[in-house]
Amino acid sequence: MLEYISIIITAIFVNNIVFSQFLGICPFIGVSRKISSAVGMGAAVTFVMALATTVTWMLQYGVLDPLGIGYMQTIVFILVIAALVQMLEIVIKKINPSLYSALGVFLPLITTNCAVLGVAIIVIQKNMALLESVVYAVSTALGFTLALVVFAGIREQLVLADLPKSMRGVPIALICAGLLAMAFMGFSGIKI
């Protein structure tokens, strides 16, 4: 049990996928203008990351390794993630059209989110068991969501700030992202 708590805390705070591993930067900068869109993207990434990690873990240990074609990992994982996102999009569109319209552009964006692929590869590199992999994936996605929501809150407030014209928009956003990354580095001293 303590091992899973360690995985959760480490994935969310200590090794945050955005601030420590620098994965998922594109949606981090692009989708973090409003808290509502950050929460939507975070929820979609959490679901897809958990599902993709489970499927890719089973493919790695059930198909790729037994057949001796582990070198195909990246290509297979990319195709699996893209297929999962497309299937999820079709299912949500048929079952719950209001949820589909609420998620909007978030679902296709997840296909190109390198954090999803990164987590699928990291769990294989760390030789995690299936349950550990799923816990790590969900925790990492929650850390991603935390980063998005905090950054979106800061960016909403920055719109109201009196900044020099040259600092408005992306420049001040990147400075704030750097400060957030430094703040999250403070968690690296936590021993569990």
Backbone as CSV, one residue per row, in Angstrom:
resi,resn,N_x,N_y,N_z,CA_x,CA_y,CA_z,C_x,C_y,C_z
1,MET,0.824,-1.200,0.000,0.000,0.000,0.000,0.866,1.261,0.000
2,LEU,1.925,1.237,0.805,2.821,2.385,0.883,3.490,2.649,-0.471
3,GLU,3.725,1.570,-1.215,4.337,1.706,-2.542,3.425,2.497,-3.489
4,TYR,2.130,2.256,-3.418,1.188,2.965,-4.281,1.043,4.430,-3.865
5,ILE,1.069,4.689,-2.561,1.026,6.078,-2.087,2.267,6.822,-2.576
6,SER,3.393,6.137,-2.533,4.646,6.730,-3.023,4.555,7.046,-4.513
7,ILE,3.990,6.126,-5.293,3.821,6.347,-6.729,2.928,7.557,-6.976
8,ILE,1.833,7.652,-6.224,0.873,8.746,-6.419,1.515,10.105,-6.113
9,ILE,2.139,10.221,-4.949,2.739,11.501,-4.565,3.883,11.883,-5.494
10,THR,4.697,10.896,-5.839,5.824,11.167,-6.737,5.353,11.618,-8.110
11,ALA,4.343,10.935,-8.658,3.873,11.273,-10.005,3.183,12.636,-10.052
12,ILE,2.453,12.990,-9.007,1.725,14.262,-9.018,2.646,15.441,-8.736
13,PHE,3.480,15.316,-7.716,4.247,16.472,-7.261,5.734,16.421,-7.611
14,VAL,6.416,15.355,-7.231,7.872,15.309,-7.340,8.326,15.231,-8.796
15,ASN,7.781,14.309,-9.542,8.140,14.144,-10.958,6.972,14.541,-11.845
16,ASN,6.439,15.720,-11.617,5.313,16.201,-12.408,5.673,16.149,-13.891
17,ILE,4.794,15.585,-14.677,5.061,15.335,-16.101,5.367,16.615,-16.867
18,VAL,4.786,17.735,-16.461,5.010,19.003,-17.149,6.246,19.713,-16.609
19,PHE,6.342,19.829,-15.298,7.378,20.661,-14.700,8.715,19.951,-14.491
20,SER,8.719,18.636,-14.375,9.974,17.913,-14.162,10.441,17.170,-15.401
21,GLN,9.490,16.602,-16.145,9.857,15.793,-17.302,9.631,16.519,-18.622
22,PHE,9.006,17.679,-18.562,8.785,18.548,-19.723,8.060,17.838,-20.870
23,LEU,7.065,17.040,-20.519,6.198,16.409,-21.509,4.824,17.065,-21.420
24,GLY,4.153,17.177,-22.527,2.830,17.791,-22.552,2.866,19.300,-22.524
25,ILE,3.946,19.885,-22.990,4.100,21.345,-22.960,3.127,22.028,-23.931
26,CYS,2.900,21.433,-25.092,2.005,22.066,-26.085,0.600,22.299,-25.535
27,PRO,-0.075,21.274,-24.982,-1.390,21.564,-24.406,-1.287,22.421,-23.146
28,PHE,-0.172,22.316,-22.438,0.025,23.124,-21.239,-0.022,24.608,-21.591
29,ILE,0.650,25.003,-22.653,0.648,26.406,-23.075,-0.637,26.739,-23.832
30,GLY,-1.102,25.825,-24.681,-2.214,26.122,-25.572,-3.591,26.086,-24.937
31,VAL,-3.813,25.217,-23.953,-5.160,25.015,-23.415,-5.334,25.695,-22.064
32,SER,-4.304,26.344,-21.587,-4.360,26.854,-20.218,-4.778,28.322,-20.128
33,ARG,-5.629,28.772,-21.005,-6.082,30.170,-20.921,-7.274,30.327,-19.980
34,LYS,-8.076,29.260,-19.850,-9.250,29.294,-18.975,-9.241,28.050,-18.097
35,ILE,-9.690,28.208,-16.873,-9.720,27.068,-15.947,-10.670,25.989,-16.450
36,SER,-11.805,26.378,-17.020,-12.779,25.385,-17.489,-12.202,24.511,-18.591
37,SER,-11.463,25.105,-19.527,-10.856,24.295,-20.584,-9.718,23.450,-20.038
38,ALA,-9.010,23.938,-19.025,-7.930,23.162,-18.412,-8.488,21.933,-17.700
39,VAL,-9.603,22.100,-17.011,-10.226,20.962,-16.329,-10.728,19.945,-17.345
40,GLY,-11.348,20.409,-18.428,-11.828,19.504,-19.474,-10.702,18.720,-20.111
41,MET,-9.630,19.393,-20.439,-8.481,18.719,-21.028,-7.868,17.738,-20.040
42,GLY,-7.783,18.143,-18.781,-7.222,17.257,-17.759,-8.043,15.994,-17.577
43,ALA,-9.358,16.117,-17.570,-10.225,14.945,-17.424,-10.082,14.006,-18.620
44,ALA,-10.048,14.567,-19.810,-9.902,13.737,-21.007,-8.541,13.050,-21.024
45,VAL,-7.491,13.759,-20.654,-6.151,13.166,-20.625,-6.076,12.063,-19.572
46,THR,-6.715,12.260,-18.435,-6.700,11.244,-17.376,-7.309,9.944,-17.882
47,PHE,-8.460,10.036,-18.522,-9.114,8.828,-19.024,-8.280,8.154,-20.107
48,VAL,-7.817,8.919,-21.078,-7.061,8.352,-22.189,-5.717,7.803,-21.711
49,MET,-5.064,8.503,-20.797,-3.760,8.042,-20.321,-3.889,6.715,-19.576
50,ALA,-4.908,6.568,-18.745,-5.116,5.311,-18.020,-5.427,4.176,-18.991
51,LEU,-6.310,4.439,-19.938,-6.682,3.412,-20.911,-5.509,3.054,-21.820
52,ALA,-4.798,4.051,-22.319,-3.673,3.808,-23.224,-2.548,3.073,-22.514
53,THR,-2.265,3.428,-21.277,-1.198,2.746,-20.537,-1.551,1.287,-20.306
54,THR,-2.797,1.018,-19.983,-3.230,-0.369,-19.781,-3.088,-1.183,-21.061
55,VAL,-3.584,-0.645,-22.158,-3.540,-1.381,-23.432,-2.103,-1.554,-23.928
56,THR,-1.303,-0.501,-23.842,0.080,-0.606,-24.332,0.911,-1.530,-23.455
57,TRP,0.659,-1.548,-22.149,1.372,-2.467,-21.251,1.066,-3.914,-21.651
58,MET,-0.219,-4.198,-21.893,-0.599,-5.561,-22.294,-0.003,-5.925,-23.652
59,LEU,0.022,-4.977,-24.577,0.631,-5.235,-25.882,2.135,-5.486,-25.763
60,GLN,2.802,-4.697,-24.932,4.251,-4.853,-24.783,4.593,-6.235,-24.243
61,TYR,3.946,-6.609,-23.134,4.291,-7.876,-22.486,3.551,-9.078,-23.063
62,GLY,2.475,-8.839,-23.802,1.719,-9.947,-24.385,2.029,-10.222,-25.839
63,VAL,2.504,-9.200,-26.566,2.737,-9.376,-28.004,4.170,-9.017,-28.399
64,LEU,4.588,-7.802,-28.118,5.883,-7.328,-28.609,7.061,-8.115,-28.034
65,ASP,7.117,-8.276,-26.716,8.225,-8.998,-26.102,8.243,-10.479,-26.478
66,PRO,7.091,-11.199,-26.408,7.133,-12.615,-26.794,7.541,-12.840,-28.254
67,LEU,7.173,-11.916,-29.132,7.532,-12.064,-30.549,8.926,-11.506,-30.860
68,GLY,9.560,-10.894,-29.870,10.894,-10.339,-30.073,10.915,-9.091,-30.938
69,ILE,9.829,-8.348,-30.930,9.768,-7.125,-31.746,9.570,-5.891,-30.859
70,GLY,10.274,-5.860,-29.742,10.191,-4.739,-28.825,10.625,-3.426,-29.452
71,TYR,11.429,-3.503,-30.513,11.875,-2.291,-31.208,10.728,-1.565,-31.901
72,MET,9.589,-2.207,-32.046,8.407,-1.595,-32.669,7.551,-0.828,-31.660
73,GLN,8.033,-0.748,-30.423,7.262,-0.177,-29.323,6.698,1.202,-29.632
74,THR,7.527,2.127,-30.036,7.070,3.510,-30.237,6.002,3.595,-31.321
75,ILE,6.226,2.938,-32.424,5.254,2.983,-33.532,3.934,2.355,-33.111
76,VAL,4.011,1.198,-32.463,2.793,0.518,-32.021,2.053,1.361,-30.993
77,PHE,2.780,1.953,-30.055,2.140,2.759,-29.021,1.453,3.983,-29.624
78,ILE,2.088,4.631,-30.582,1.474,5.797,-31.236,0.182,5.391,-31.938
79,LEU,0.223,4.279,-32.659,-0.970,3.808,-33.357,-2.081,3.425,-32.386
80,VAL,-1.721,2.786,-31.289,-2.718,2.394,-30.285,-3.367,3.628,-29.663
81,ILE,-2.557,4.621,-29.311,-3.101,5.843,-28.709,-4.029,6.561,-29.681
82,ALA,-3.613,6.669,-30.925,-4.464,7.318,-31.932,-5.769,6.548,-32.123
83,ALA,-5.683,5.219,-32.181,-6.888,4.404,-32.353,-7.807,4.512,-31.145
84,LEU,-7.232,4.500,-29.939,-8.049,4.625,-28.733,-8.780,5.958,-28.682
85,VAL,-8.088,7.018,-29.038,-8.717,8.337,-29.032,-9.845,8.390,-30.064
86,GLN,-9.607,7.824,-31.238,-10.656,7.822,-32.269,-11.863,6.999,-31.837
87,MET,-11.610,5.810,-31.249,-12.720,4.981,-30.774,-13.478,5.670,-29.645
88,LEU,-12.740,6.283,-28.737,-13.371,7.013,-27.644,-14.237,8.153,-28.176
89,GLU,-13.730,8.852,-29.173,-14.479,9.951,-29.770,-15.784,9.449,-30.398
90,ILE,-15.730,8.339,-31.093,-16.924,7.766,-31.732,-17.935,7.315,-30.681
91,VAL,-17.455,6.628,-29.640,-18.347,6.127,-28.594,-19.013,7.284,-27.849
92,ILE,-18.231,8.284,-27.477,-18.808,9.430,-26.752,-19.806,10.167,-27.629
93,LYS,-19.507,10.292,-28.927,-20.418,10.989,-29.836,-21.759,10.274,-29.932
94,LYS,-21.742,8.927,-29.919,-22.985,8.158,-30.023,-23.738,8.098,-28.692
95,ILE,-23.002,7.878,-27.602,-23.642,7.666,-26.307,-24.064,8.975,-25.648
96,ASN,-23.172,9.976,-25.660,-23.440,11.215,-24.943,-23.025,12.414,-25.799
97,PRO,-23.885,12.859,-26.712,-23.522,13.979,-27.590,-23.199,15.282,-26.851
98,SER,-23.833,15.500,-25.698,-23.545,16.728,-24.960,-22.122,16.702,-24.392
99,LEU,-21.678,15.541,-23.909,-20.304,15.415,-23.432,-19.325,15.569,-24.596
100,TYR,-19.695,15.011,-25.738,-18.837,15.127,-26.931,-18.659,16.590,-27.331
101,SER,-19.746,17.355,-27.315,-19.630,18.769,-27.679,-18.905,19.563,-26.599
102,ALA,-19.039,19.132,-25.335,-18.328,19.822,-24.259,-16.821,19.601,-24.361
103,LEU,-16.420,18.382,-24.708,-14.995,18.092,-24.852,-14.415,18.753,-26.097
104,GLY,-15.240,18.864,-27.128,-14.842,19.584,-28.329,-13.509,19.157,-28.900
105,VAL,-12.581,20.087,-28.954,-11.290,19.869,-29.587,-10.324,19.092,-28.679
106,PHE,-10.688,18.862,-27.415,-9.770,18.211,-26.486,-9.424,16.789,-26.898
107,LEU,-10.408,16.042,-27.375,-10.136,14.653,-27.742,-9.104,14.521,-28.861
108,PRO,-9.250,15.214,-29.988,-8.205,15.103,-31.014,-6.843,15.615,-30.541
109,LEU,-6.830,16.593,-29.655,-5.565,17.113,-29.137,-4.805,16.066,-28.339
110,ILE,-5.513,15.152,-27.693,-4.860,14.137,-26.880,-4.028,13.200,-27.747
111,THR,-4.438,12.995,-28.990,-3.683,12.121,-29.885,-2.251,12.600,-30.032
112,THR,-2.050,13.896,-30.045,-0.706,14.442,-30.237,-0.050,14.865,-28.923
113,ASN,-0.644,14.540,-27.793,-0.067,14.894,-26.502,1.050,13.899,-26.172
114,CYS,2.272,14.391,-26.162,3.416,13.508,-25.939,3.445,12.953,-24.519
115,ALA,2.711,13.540,-23.590,2.671,13.024,-22.227,2.029,11.634,-22.185
116,VAL,1.030,11.399,-23.016,0.357,10.094,-23.044,1.336,9.025,-23.526
117,LEU,2.028,9.299,-24.611,3.032,8.355,-25.115,4.181,8.212,-24.126
118,GLY,4.596,9.321,-23.532,5.695,9.287,-22.572,5.404,8.385,-21.390
119,VAL,4.211,8.471,-20.830,3.847,7.632,-19.687,3.794,6.161,-20.097
120,ALA,3.255,5.876,-21.271,3.202,4.489,-21.735,4.603,3.893,-21.866
121,ILE,5.545,4.685,-22.310,6.924,4.196,-22.452,7.620,4.137,-21.094
122,ILE,7.381,5.121,-20.224,8.033,5.158,-18.910,7.678,3.934,-18.064
123,VAL,6.409,3.509,-18.077,6.029,2.351,-17.259,6.712,1.074,-17.744
124,ILE,6.991,1.000,-19.041,7.714,-0.155,-19.569,9.186,-0.060,-19.170
125,GLN,9.769,1.131,-19.282,11.174,1.314,-18.916,11.412,1.052,-17.435
126,LYS,10.458,1.411,-16.594,10.594,1.196,-15.146,10.183,-0.215,-14.741
127,ASN,9.746,-1.017,-15.709,9.373,-2.417,-15.476,8.290,-2.546,-14.399
128,MET,7.270,-1.709,-14.502,6.179,-1.713,-13.528,5.192,-2.829,-13.839
129,ALA,4.532,-3.317,-12.791,3.439,-4.269,-12.962,2.224,-3.514,-13.509
130,LEU,1.203,-4.257,-13.924,0.039,-3.621,-14.547,-0.666,-2.655,-13.597
131,LEU,-0.925,-3.070,-12.374,-1.623,-2.191,-11.431,-0.775,-0.961,-11.104
132,GLU,0.522,-1.151,-10.924,1.411,-0.011,-10.687,1.387,0.945,-11.875
133,SER,1.338,0.391,-13.079,1.307,1.199,-14.296,0.051,2.055,-14.364
134,VAL,-1.081,1.463,-14.032,-2.343,2.198,-14.078,-2.362,3.289,-13.003
135,VAL,-1.882,2.961,-11.801,-1.818,3.959,-10.727,-0.887,5.099,-11.133
136,TYR,0.251,4.758,-11.724,1.195,5.778,-12.180,0.573,6.649,-13.275
137,ALA,-0.129,6.018,-14.219,-0.745,6.772,-15.317,-1.809,7.735,-14.803
138,VAL,-2.677,7.258,-13.922,-3.735,8.126,-13.380,-3.120,9.255,-12.548
139,SER,-2.124,8.920,-11.734,-1.474,9.937,-10.904,-0.751,10.970,-11.762
140,THR,-0.086,10.512,-12.806,0.600,11.429,-13.708,-0.401,12.349,-14.401
141,ALA,-1.536,11.783,-14.806,-2.575,12.599,-15.442,-3.154,13.613,-14.456
142,LEU,-3.284,13.221,-13.194,-3.760,14.177,-12.182,-2.726,15.285,-11.966
143,GLY,-1.444,14.937,-12.014,-0.392,15.947,-11.934,-0.423,16.885,-13.130
144,PHE,-0.700,16.332,-14.303,-0.854,17.127,-15.523,-2.031,18.089,-15.370
145,THR,-3.153,17.564,-14.844,-4.343,18.386,-14.633,-4.063,19.488,-13.616
146,LEU,-3.373,19.141,-12.542,-3.010,20.138,-11.533,-2.181,21.256,-12.162
147,ALA,-1.201,20.889,-12.963,-0.358,21.891,-13.626,-1.198,22.785,-14.538
148,LEU,-2.096,22.178,-15.316,-2.950,22.956,-16.218,-3.846,23.923,-15.460
149,VAL,-4.486,23.434,-14.408,-5.445,24.263,-13.672,-4.737,25.410,-12.952
150,VAL,-3.619,25.124,-12.305,-2.874,26.183,-11.609,-2.404,27.234,-12.612
151,PHE,-1.869,26.770,-13.723,-1.365,27.695,-14.737,-2.505,28.496,-15.371
152,ALA,-3.654,27.843,-15.580,-4.811,28.554,-16.146,-5.296,29.634,-15.179
153,GLY,-5.291,29.332,-13.884,-5.683,30.339,-12.897,-4.749,31.541,-12.907
154,ILE,-3.460,31.261,-13.042,-2.480,32.358,-13.109,-2.695,33.174,-14.380
155,ARG,-2.916,32.487,-15.502,-3.093,33.214,-16.764,-4.367,34.039,-16.781
156,GLU,-5.419,33.551,-16.113,-6.641,34.353,-16.025,-6.387,35.637,-15.246
157,GLN,-5.562,35.564,-14.231,-5.235,36.757,-13.447,-4.270,37.681,-14.191
158,LEU,-3.394,37.105,-15.011,-2.436,37.917,-15.764,-3.118,38.825,-16.783
159,VAL,-4.298,38.432,-17.246,-5.042,39.262,-18.194,-5.402,40.590,-17.539
160,LEU,-5.626,40.563,-16.240,-6.012,41.768,-15.507,-4.816,42.614,-15.081
161,ALA,-3.604,42.037,-15.172,-2.410,42.744,-14.706,-1.979,43.812,-15.704
162,ASP,-1.404,44.868,-15.164,-0.872,45.944,-15.995,0.576,45.605,-16.337
163,LEU,0.760,45.037,-17.510,2.083,44.590,-17.949,2.546,45.434,-19.132
164,PRO,3.856,45.549,-19.305,4.345,46.187,-20.534,3.867,45.397,-21.752
165,LYS,3.643,46.076,-22.840,3.081,45.446,-24.033,3.926,44.260,-24.506
166,SER,5.238,44.375,-24.391,6.127,43.311,-24.858,6.072,42.056,-23.982
167,MET,5.535,42.166,-22.776,5.468,41.020,-21.866,4.105,40.335,-21.875
168,ARG,3.117,40.903,-22.520,1.775,40.321,-22.513,1.736,39.031,-23.321
169,GLY,0.862,38.131,-22.898,0.644,36.889,-23.642,1.683,35.824,-23.318
170,VAL,2.311,35.305,-24.347,3.233,34.174,-24.203,4.473,34.505,-23.370
171,PRO,5.107,35.665,-23.519,6.317,35.907,-22.719,6.088,35.790,-21.207
172,ILE,5.052,36.423,-20.690,4.804,36.348,-19.249,4.321,34.947,-18.869
173,ALA,3.635,34.269,-19.782,3.200,32.894,-19.517,4.402,31.968,-19.357
174,LEU,5.404,32.143,-20.206,6.596,31.307,-20.098,7.385,31.603,-18.823
175,ILE,7.434,32.857,-18.427,8.107,33.212,-17.171,7.374,32.570,-15.996
176,CYS,6.052,32.636,-16.001,5.266,32.015,-14.928,5.426,30.499,-14.923
177,ALA,5.498,29.897,-16.106,5.708,28.452,-16.184,7.057,28.071,-15.578
178,GLY,8.065,28.870,-15.850,9.378,28.619,-15.258,9.354,28.737,-13.742
179,LEU,8.644,29.740,-13.234,8.525,29.909,-11.783,7.752,28.747,-11.153
180,LEU,6.712,28.277,-11.839,5.976,27.110,-11.342,6.862,25.871,-11.324
181,ALA,7.673,25.695,-12.365,8.586,24.546,-12.410,9.566,24.602,-11.242
182,MET,10.065,25.804,-10.941,10.978,25.946,-9.806,10.256,25.658,-8.488
183,ALA,9.006,26.065,-8.392,8.233,25.790,-7.182,8.024,24.289,-7.001
184,PHE,7.740,23.587,-8.087,7.541,22.138,-8.006,8.846,21.408,-7.712
185,MET,9.986,22.024,-8.030,11.274,21.416,-7.687,11.433,21.324,-6.174
186,GLY,10.722,22.153,-5.436,10.764,22.087,-3.974,10.252,20.764,-3.425
187,PHE,9.414,20.079,-4.184,8.912,18.780,-3.766,9.942,17.663,-3.916
188,SER,11.028,17.924,-4.630,12.005,16.861,-4.895,12.720,16.380,-3.639
189,GLY,12.648,17.138,-2.570,13.282,16.722,-1.326,12.426,15.793,-0.489
190,ILE,11.200,15.520,-0.922,10.293,14.659,-0.165,10.783,13.228,-0.243
191,LYS,10.921,12.588,0.897,11.313,11.174,0.962,10.132,10.382,1.489
192,ILE,9.739,9.374,0.713,8.602,8.539,1.111,9.062,7.125,1.302
